GROMACS .gro file of C-alpha atoms in nm:
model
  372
    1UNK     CA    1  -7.038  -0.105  -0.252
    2UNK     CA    2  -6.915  -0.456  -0.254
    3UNK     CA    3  -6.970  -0.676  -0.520
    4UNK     CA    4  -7.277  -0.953  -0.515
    5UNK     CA    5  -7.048  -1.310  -0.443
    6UNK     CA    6  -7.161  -1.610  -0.546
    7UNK     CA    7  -7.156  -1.942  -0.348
    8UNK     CA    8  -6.870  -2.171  -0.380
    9UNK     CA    9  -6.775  -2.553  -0.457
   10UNK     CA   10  -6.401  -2.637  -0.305
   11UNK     CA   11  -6.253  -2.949  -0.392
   12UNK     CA   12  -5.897  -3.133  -0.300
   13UNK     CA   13  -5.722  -3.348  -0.584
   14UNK     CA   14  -5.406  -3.549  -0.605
   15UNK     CA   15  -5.191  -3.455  -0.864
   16UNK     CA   16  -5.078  -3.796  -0.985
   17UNK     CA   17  -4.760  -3.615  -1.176
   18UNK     CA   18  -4.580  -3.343  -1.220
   19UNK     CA   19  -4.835  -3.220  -1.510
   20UNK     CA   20  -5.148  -3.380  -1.428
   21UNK     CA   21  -5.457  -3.230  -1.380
   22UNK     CA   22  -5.662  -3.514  -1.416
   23UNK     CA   23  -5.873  -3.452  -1.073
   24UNK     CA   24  -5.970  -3.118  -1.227
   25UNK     CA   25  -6.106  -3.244  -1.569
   26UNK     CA   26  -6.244  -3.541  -1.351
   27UNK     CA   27  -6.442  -3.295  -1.132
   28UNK     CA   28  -6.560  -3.090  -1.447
   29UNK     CA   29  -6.662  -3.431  -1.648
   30UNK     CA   30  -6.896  -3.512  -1.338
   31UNK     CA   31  -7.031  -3.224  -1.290
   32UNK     CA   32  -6.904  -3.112  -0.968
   33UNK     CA   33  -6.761  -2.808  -1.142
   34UNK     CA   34  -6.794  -2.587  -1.434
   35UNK     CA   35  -6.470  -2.524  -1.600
   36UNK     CA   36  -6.576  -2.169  -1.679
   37UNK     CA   37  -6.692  -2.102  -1.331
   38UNK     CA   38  -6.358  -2.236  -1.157
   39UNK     CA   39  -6.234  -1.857  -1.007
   40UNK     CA   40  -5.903  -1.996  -0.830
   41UNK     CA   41  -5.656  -2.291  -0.790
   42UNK     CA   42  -5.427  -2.301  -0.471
   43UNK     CA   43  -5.176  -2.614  -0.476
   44UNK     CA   44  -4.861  -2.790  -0.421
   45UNK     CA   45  -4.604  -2.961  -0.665
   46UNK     CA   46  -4.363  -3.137  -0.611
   47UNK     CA   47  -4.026  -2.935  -0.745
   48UNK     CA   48  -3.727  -2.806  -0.488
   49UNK     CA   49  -3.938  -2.546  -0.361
   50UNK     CA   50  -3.674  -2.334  -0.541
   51UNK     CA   51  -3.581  -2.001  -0.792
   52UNK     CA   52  -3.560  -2.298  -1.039
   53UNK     CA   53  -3.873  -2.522  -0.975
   54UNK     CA   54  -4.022  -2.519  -1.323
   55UNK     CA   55  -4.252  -2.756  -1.136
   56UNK     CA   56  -4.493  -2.487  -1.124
   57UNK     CA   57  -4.481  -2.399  -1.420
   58UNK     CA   58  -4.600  -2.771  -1.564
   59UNK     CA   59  -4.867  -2.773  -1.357
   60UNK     CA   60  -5.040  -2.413  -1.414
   61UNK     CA   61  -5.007  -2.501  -1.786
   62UNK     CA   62  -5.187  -2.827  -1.717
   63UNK     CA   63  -5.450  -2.718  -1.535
   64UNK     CA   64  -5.516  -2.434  -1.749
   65UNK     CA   65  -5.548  -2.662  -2.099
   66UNK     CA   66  -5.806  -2.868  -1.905
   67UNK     CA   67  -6.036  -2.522  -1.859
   68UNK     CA   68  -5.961  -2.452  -2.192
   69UNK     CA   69  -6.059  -2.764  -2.335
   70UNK     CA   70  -6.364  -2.808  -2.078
   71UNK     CA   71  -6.455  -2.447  -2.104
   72UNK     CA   72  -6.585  -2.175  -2.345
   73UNK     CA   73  -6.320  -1.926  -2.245
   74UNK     CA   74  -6.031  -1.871  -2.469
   75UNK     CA   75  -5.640  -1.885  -2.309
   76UNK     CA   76  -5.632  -1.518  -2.294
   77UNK     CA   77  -5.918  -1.507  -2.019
   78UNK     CA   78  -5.816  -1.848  -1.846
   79UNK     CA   79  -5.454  -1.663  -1.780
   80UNK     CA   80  -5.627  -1.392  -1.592
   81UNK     CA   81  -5.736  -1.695  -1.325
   82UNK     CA   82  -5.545  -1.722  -1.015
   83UNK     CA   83  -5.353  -2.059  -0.988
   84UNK     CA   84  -5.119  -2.004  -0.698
   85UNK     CA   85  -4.815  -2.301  -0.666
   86UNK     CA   86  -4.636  -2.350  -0.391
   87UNK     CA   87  -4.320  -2.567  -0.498
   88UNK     CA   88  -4.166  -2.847  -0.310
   89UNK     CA   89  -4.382  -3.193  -0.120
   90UNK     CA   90  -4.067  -3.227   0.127
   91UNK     CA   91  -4.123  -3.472   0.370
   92UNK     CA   92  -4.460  -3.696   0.342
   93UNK     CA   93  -4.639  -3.357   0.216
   94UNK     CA   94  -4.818  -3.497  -0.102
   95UNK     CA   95  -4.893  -3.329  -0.453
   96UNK     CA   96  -5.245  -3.192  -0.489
   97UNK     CA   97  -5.446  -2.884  -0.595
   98UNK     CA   98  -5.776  -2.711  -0.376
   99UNK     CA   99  -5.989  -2.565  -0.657
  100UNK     CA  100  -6.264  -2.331  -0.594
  101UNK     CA  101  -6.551  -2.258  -0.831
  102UNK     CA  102  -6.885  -2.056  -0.799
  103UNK     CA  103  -7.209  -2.253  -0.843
  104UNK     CA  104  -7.569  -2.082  -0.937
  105UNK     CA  105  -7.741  -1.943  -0.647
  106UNK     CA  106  -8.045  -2.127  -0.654
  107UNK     CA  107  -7.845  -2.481  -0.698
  108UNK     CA  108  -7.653  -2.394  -0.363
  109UNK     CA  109  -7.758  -2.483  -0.009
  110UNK     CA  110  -7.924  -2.211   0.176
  111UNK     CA  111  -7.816  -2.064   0.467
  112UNK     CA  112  -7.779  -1.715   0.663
  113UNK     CA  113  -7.532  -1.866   0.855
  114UNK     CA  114  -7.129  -1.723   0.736
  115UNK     CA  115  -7.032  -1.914   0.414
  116UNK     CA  116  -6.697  -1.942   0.195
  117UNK     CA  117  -6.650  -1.661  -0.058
  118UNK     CA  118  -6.332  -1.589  -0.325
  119UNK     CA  119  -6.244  -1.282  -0.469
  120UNK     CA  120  -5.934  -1.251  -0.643
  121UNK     CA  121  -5.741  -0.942  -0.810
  122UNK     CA  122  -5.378  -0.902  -1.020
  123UNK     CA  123  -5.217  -0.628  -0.917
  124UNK     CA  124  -4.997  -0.311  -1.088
  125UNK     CA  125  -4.673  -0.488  -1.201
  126UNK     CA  126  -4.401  -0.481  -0.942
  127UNK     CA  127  -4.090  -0.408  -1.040
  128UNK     CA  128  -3.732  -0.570  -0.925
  129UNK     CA  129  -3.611  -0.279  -0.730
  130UNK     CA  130  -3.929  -0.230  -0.570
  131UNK     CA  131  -3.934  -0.562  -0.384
  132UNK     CA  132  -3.899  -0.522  -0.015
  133UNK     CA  133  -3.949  -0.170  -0.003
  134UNK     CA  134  -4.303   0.040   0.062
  135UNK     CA  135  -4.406   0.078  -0.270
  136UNK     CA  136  -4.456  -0.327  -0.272
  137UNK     CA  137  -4.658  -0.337   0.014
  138UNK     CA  138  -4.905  -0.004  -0.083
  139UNK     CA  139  -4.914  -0.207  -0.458
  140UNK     CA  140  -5.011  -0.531  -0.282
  141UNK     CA  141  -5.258  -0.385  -0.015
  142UNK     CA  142  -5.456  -0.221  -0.317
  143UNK     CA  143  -5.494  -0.558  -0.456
  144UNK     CA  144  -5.637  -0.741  -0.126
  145UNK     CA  145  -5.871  -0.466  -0.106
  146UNK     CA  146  -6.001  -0.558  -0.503
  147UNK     CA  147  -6.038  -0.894  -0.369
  148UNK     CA  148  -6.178  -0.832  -0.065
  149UNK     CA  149  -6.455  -0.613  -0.258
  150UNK     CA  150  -6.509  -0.912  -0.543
  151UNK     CA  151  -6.532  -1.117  -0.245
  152UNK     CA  152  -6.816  -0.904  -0.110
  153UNK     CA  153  -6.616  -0.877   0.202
  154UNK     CA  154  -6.628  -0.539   0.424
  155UNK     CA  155  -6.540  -0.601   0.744
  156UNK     CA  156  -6.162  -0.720   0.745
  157UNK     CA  157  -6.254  -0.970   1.012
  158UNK     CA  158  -6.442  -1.211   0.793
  159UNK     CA  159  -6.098  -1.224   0.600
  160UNK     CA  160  -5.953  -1.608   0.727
  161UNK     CA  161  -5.693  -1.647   0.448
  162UNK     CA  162  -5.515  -1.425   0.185
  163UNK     CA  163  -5.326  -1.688  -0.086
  164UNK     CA  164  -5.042  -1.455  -0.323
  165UNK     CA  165  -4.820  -1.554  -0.555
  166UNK     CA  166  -4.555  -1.238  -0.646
  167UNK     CA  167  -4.219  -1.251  -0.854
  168UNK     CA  168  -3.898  -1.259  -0.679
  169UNK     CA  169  -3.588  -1.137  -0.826
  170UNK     CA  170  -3.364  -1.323  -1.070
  171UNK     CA  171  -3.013  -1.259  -1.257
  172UNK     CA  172  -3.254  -1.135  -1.566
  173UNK     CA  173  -3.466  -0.867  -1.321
  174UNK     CA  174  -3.163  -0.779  -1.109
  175UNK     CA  175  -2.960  -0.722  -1.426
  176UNK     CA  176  -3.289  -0.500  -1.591
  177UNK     CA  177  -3.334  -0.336  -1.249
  178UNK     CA  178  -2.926  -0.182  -1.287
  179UNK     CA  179  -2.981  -0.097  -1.595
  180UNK     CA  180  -3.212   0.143  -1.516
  181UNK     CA  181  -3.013   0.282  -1.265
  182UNK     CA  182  -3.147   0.108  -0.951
  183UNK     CA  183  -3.074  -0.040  -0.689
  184UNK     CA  184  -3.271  -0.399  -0.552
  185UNK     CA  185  -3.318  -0.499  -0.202
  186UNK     CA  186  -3.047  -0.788  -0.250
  187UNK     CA  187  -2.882  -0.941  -0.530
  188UNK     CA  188  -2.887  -1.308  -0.363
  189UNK     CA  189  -3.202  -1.449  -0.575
  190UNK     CA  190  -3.337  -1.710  -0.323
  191UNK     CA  191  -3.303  -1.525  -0.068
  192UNK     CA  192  -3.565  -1.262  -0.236
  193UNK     CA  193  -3.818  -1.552  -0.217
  194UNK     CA  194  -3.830  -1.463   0.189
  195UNK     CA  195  -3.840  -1.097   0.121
  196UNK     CA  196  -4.098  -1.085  -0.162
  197UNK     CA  197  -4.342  -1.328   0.049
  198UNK     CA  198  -4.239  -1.091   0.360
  199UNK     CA  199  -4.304  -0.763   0.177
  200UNK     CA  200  -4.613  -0.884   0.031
  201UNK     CA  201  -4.758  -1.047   0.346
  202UNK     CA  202  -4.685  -0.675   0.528
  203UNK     CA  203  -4.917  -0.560   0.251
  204UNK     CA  204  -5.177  -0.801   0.314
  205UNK     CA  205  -5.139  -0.658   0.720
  206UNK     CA  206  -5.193  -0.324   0.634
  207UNK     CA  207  -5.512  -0.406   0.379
  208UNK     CA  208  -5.674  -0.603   0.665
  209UNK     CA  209  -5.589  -0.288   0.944
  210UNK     CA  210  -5.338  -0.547   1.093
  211UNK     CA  211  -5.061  -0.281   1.151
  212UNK     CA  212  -5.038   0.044   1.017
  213UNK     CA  213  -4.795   0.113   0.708
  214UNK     CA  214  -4.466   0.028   0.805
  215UNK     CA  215  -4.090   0.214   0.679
  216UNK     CA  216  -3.840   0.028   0.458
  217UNK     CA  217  -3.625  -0.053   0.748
  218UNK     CA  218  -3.881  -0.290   0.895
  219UNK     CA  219  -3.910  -0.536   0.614
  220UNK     CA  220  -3.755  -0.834   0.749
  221UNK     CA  221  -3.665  -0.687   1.055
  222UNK     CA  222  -3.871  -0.578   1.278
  223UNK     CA  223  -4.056  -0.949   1.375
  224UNK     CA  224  -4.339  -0.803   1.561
  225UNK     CA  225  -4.496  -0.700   1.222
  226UNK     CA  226  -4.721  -0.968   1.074
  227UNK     CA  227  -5.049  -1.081   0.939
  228UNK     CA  228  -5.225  -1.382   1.111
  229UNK     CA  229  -5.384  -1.463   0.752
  230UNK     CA  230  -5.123  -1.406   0.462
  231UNK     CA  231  -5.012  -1.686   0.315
  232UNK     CA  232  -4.705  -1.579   0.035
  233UNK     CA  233  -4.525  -1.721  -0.226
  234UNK     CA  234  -4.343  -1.600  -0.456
  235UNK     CA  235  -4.170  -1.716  -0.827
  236UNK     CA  236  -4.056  -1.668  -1.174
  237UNK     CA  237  -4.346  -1.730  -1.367
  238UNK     CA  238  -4.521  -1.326  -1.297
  239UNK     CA  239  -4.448  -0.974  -1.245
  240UNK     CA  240  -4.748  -0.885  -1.069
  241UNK     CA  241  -4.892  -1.049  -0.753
  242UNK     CA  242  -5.190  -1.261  -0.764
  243UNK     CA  243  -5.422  -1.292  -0.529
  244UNK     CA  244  -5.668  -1.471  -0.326
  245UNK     CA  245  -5.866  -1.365  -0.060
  246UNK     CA  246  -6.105  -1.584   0.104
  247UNK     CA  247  -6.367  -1.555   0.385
  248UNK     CA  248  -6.707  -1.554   0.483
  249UNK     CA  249  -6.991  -1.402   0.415
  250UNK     CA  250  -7.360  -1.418   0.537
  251UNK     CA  251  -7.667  -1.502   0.315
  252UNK     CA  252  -7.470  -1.627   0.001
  253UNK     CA  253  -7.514  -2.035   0.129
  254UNK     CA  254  -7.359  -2.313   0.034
  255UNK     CA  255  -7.188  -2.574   0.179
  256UNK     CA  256  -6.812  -2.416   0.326
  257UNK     CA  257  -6.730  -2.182   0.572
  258UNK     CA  258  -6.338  -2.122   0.655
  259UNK     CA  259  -6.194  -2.014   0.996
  260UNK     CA  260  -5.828  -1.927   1.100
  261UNK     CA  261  -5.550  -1.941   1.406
  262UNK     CA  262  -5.181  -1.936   1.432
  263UNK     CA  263  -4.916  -2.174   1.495
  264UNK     CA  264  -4.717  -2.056   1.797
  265UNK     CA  265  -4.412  -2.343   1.685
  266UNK     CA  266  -4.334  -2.625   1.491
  267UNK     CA  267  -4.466  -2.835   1.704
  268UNK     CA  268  -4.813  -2.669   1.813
  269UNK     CA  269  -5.092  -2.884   1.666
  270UNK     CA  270  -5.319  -2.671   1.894
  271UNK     CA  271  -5.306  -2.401   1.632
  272UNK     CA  272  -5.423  -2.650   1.369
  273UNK     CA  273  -5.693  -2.741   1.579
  274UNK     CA  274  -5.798  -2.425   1.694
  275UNK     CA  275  -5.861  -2.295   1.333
  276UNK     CA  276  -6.044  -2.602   1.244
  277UNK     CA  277  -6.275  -2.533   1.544
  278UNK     CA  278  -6.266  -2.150   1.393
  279UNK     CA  279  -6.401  -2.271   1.090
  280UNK     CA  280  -6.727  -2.411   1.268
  281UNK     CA  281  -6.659  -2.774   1.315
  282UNK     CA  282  -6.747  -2.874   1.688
  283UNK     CA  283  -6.459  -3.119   1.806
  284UNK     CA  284  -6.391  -3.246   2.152
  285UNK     CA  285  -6.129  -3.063   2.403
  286UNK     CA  286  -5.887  -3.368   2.274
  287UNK     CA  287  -5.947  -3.366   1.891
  288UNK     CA  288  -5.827  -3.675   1.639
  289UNK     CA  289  -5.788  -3.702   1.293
  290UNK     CA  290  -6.125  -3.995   1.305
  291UNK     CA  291  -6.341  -3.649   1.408
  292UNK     CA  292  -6.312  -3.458   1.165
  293UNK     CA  293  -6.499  -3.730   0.938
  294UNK     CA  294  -6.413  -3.604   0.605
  295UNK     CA  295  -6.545  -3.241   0.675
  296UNK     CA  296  -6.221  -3.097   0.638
  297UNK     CA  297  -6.158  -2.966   0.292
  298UNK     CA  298  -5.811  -2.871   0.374
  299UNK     CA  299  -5.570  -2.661   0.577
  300UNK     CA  300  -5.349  -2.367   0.417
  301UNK     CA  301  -5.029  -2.327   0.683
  302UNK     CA  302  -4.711  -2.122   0.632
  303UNK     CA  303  -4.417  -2.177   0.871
  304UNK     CA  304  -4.028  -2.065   0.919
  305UNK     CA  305  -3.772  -2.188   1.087
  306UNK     CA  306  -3.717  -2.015   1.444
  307UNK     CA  307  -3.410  -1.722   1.418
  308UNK     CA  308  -3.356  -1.849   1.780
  309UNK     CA  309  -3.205  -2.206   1.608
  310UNK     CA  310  -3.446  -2.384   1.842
  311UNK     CA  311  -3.843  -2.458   1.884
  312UNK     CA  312  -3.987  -2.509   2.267
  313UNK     CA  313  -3.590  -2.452   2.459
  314UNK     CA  314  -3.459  -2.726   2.241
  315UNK     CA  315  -3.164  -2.627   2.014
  316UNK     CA  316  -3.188  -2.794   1.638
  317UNK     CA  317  -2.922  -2.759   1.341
  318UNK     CA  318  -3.127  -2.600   1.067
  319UNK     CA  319  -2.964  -2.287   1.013
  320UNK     CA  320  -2.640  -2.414   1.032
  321UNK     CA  321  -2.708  -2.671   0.760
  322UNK     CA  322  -2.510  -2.636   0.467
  323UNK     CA  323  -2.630  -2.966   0.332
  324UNK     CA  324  -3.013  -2.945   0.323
  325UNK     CA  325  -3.126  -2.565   0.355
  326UNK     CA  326  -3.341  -2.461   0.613
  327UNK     CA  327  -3.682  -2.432   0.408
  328UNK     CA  328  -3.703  -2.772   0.339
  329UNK     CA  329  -3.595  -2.897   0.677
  330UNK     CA  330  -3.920  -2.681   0.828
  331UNK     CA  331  -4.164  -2.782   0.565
  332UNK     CA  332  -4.129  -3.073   0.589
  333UNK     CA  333  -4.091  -3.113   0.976
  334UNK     CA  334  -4.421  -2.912   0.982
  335UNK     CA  335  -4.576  -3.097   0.686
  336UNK     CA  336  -4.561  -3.416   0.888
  337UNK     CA  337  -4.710  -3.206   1.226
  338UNK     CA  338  -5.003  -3.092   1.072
  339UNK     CA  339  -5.053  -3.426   0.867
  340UNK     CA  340  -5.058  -3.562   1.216
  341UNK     CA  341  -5.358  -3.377   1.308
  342UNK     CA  342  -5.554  -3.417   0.973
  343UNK     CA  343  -5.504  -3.779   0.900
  344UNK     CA  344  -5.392  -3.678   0.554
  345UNK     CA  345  -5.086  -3.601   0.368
  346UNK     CA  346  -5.251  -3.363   0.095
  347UNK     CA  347  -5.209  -3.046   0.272
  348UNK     CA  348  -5.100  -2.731   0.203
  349UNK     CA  349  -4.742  -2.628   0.392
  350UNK     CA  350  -4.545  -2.323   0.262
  351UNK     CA  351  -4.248  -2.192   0.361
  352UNK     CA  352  -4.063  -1.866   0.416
  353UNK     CA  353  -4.313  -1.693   0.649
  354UNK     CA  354  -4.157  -1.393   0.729
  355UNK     CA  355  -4.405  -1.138   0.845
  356UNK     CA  356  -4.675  -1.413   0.810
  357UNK     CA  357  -4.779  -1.506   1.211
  358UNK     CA  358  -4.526  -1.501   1.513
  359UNK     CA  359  -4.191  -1.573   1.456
  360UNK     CA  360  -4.136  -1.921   1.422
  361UNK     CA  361  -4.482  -2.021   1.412
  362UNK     CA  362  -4.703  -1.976   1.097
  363UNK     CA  363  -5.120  -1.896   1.044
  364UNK     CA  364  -5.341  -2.168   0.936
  365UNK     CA  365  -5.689  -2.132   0.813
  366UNK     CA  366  -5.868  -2.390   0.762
  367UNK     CA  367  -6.176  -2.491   0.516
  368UNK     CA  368  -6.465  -2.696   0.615
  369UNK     CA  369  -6.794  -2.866   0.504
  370UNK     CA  370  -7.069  -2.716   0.669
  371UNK     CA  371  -7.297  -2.990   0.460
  372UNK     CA  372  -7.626  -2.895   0.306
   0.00000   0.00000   0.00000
């Protein structure tokens, strides 16, 4: 049986450094949170995006100090929270963290209508040689299932947005993995960033009953393999994937309710849009920014740069840039897209979305306020 959720609070704050985590002890002194009910952080700093963005690093150690010092749980049990970072503000993509917390039934707005819920899970460890192969993606669809039960999620189609964080490989792990006699995926260390976000989001698809369990051979090959919800990164700082799966569930209340879509391209706002509208907000057939009238919490998108070298017939130079590479070119070319459509440069924009949505497009799920 699936856990009893709770309701949840979601809140967006700038991060106003590299290490601040003001918003969060702001939120906690007011008493819009409780630091020891906050269950998950999902943000962006503002570091290369890279292997080396200690970036974040800073900020999970900020934010956790604040629940320490805010909170009755020791570091030990703070560590065990979920606080995903997604490196690198290319573009006009701003710093800033989406926090969820669970609030007491009875202080929550009623309603049997679908409402937000978390659940979150660590998984086994994963270890460097097992990064793009099967035994990733059976350790990370065991995970989203944990979450999906914390959640008090059963039906796979409530799930609007799975958030992981998983290790990629590094001289250290590559060097460990040899020594005990195997063999990794590839000893180029950013690009295992792609394949751990494209293993794990495979995992994710065959949780959720996207696909069915796929062979080694199709990791980052076959392109018709994907999940319309994952949303990966990957980095130094773990050897087990976190994870964050969020959806909706009837009869808990509250105030949020999340929806999802894809983005077809770079360029297709329509996607955006469409998961907004997925999320319950009624817009007109020509949506603007001034609609949404602060009821948009935020929007989690992932997106890639086209393997064609183009986006709607029209060539571009990405691929071929030896200058600026590719990831940052598409985040922040899509960072600027979707800011477009929400009026506001605090939103989330990942890259490296192999197996996550069509190729060269992206999902987005977006979270709104239902009000009370």
């Amino acid at each position: 049986m699936p856990e009893t959720p709770q309701p949840i609070e979601v809140r967006k704050v700038p991060l106003l450094n590299v290490s601040d985590a003001s918003g969060l002890a702001q939120l906690i002194d007011d008493g819009i949170l409780d630091a020891d009910r906050v269950v998950a952080v999902i943000g962006k700093t503002e570091g290369n995006g890279g292997v080396n963005d200690y970036t974040r690093i800073l900020a999970d150690r900020a934010f956790r100090e604040v629940l320490v010092a805010k909170g009755s749980r020791p570091m030990d049990e703070v560590k065990q929270i979920p606080i995903v970072w997604s490196g690198g503000t290319d573009g006009i993509i701003s710093p800033h963290a989406t926090i969820f917390a669970t609030v007491p039934a009875e202080s929550a707005p009623k309603s049997d209508e679908p409402r937000l819920s978390v659940g979150f899970a660590m998984s086994e460890k994963i270890l460097p040689e097992d990064i793009g192969r099967v035994k990733m993606i059976e350790t990370v669809a065991a995970g989203v299932k944990v979450a999906m039960e914390r959640a008090g999620i059963t039906d796979p189609a409530d799930v609007h947005y799975v958030q992981t964080k998983t290790p990629l490989l590094t001289i250290d792990t590559i060097r460990d993995a040899k020594s005990r006699g195997k063999k990794v995926w590839t000893e180029h260390t950013h690009e295992s960033m792609d394949l751990s976000n494209a293993t794990t989001a495979l995992g994710i698809a065959v949780a959720l009953g996207e696909i069915e369990m796929p062979t080694d051979e199709q990791v980052m090959e076959d392109l018709s393999l994907f999940s319309a919800v994952a949303s990966c990164s990957s980095g130094v700082e773990l050897d087990q994937a976190q994870i964050v799966v969020v959806g909706n569930v009837r009869g808990i209340g509250g105030r949020y309710r999340i929806g999802h879509s894809v983005m077809k391209d770079a360029l297709d706002q329509d996607g955006i849009w469409e998961a907004i509208k997925a999320a319950g907000l009624e817009l007109p057939d020509r949506p603007h920014h001034t609609d949404l009238d602060g009821r948009l919490v935020n929007v989690f998108l992932k997106c890639e740069a086209d393997p064609s070298g183009g986006v709607r017939g029209r060539r571009n130079a990405m691929l071929d840039d030896s200058d600026v590479h590719w990831h940052r070119q598409i985040k922040s070319a899509v960072g600027g897209v979707t800011a477009a459509v929400t009026g506001d440069p605090a939103v989330f924009v990942s890259v490296a979305a192999v197996h996550q949505g069509p190729s060269g497009g992206g999902p987005v799920s977006a979270i709104v306020d239902m009000g009370a």
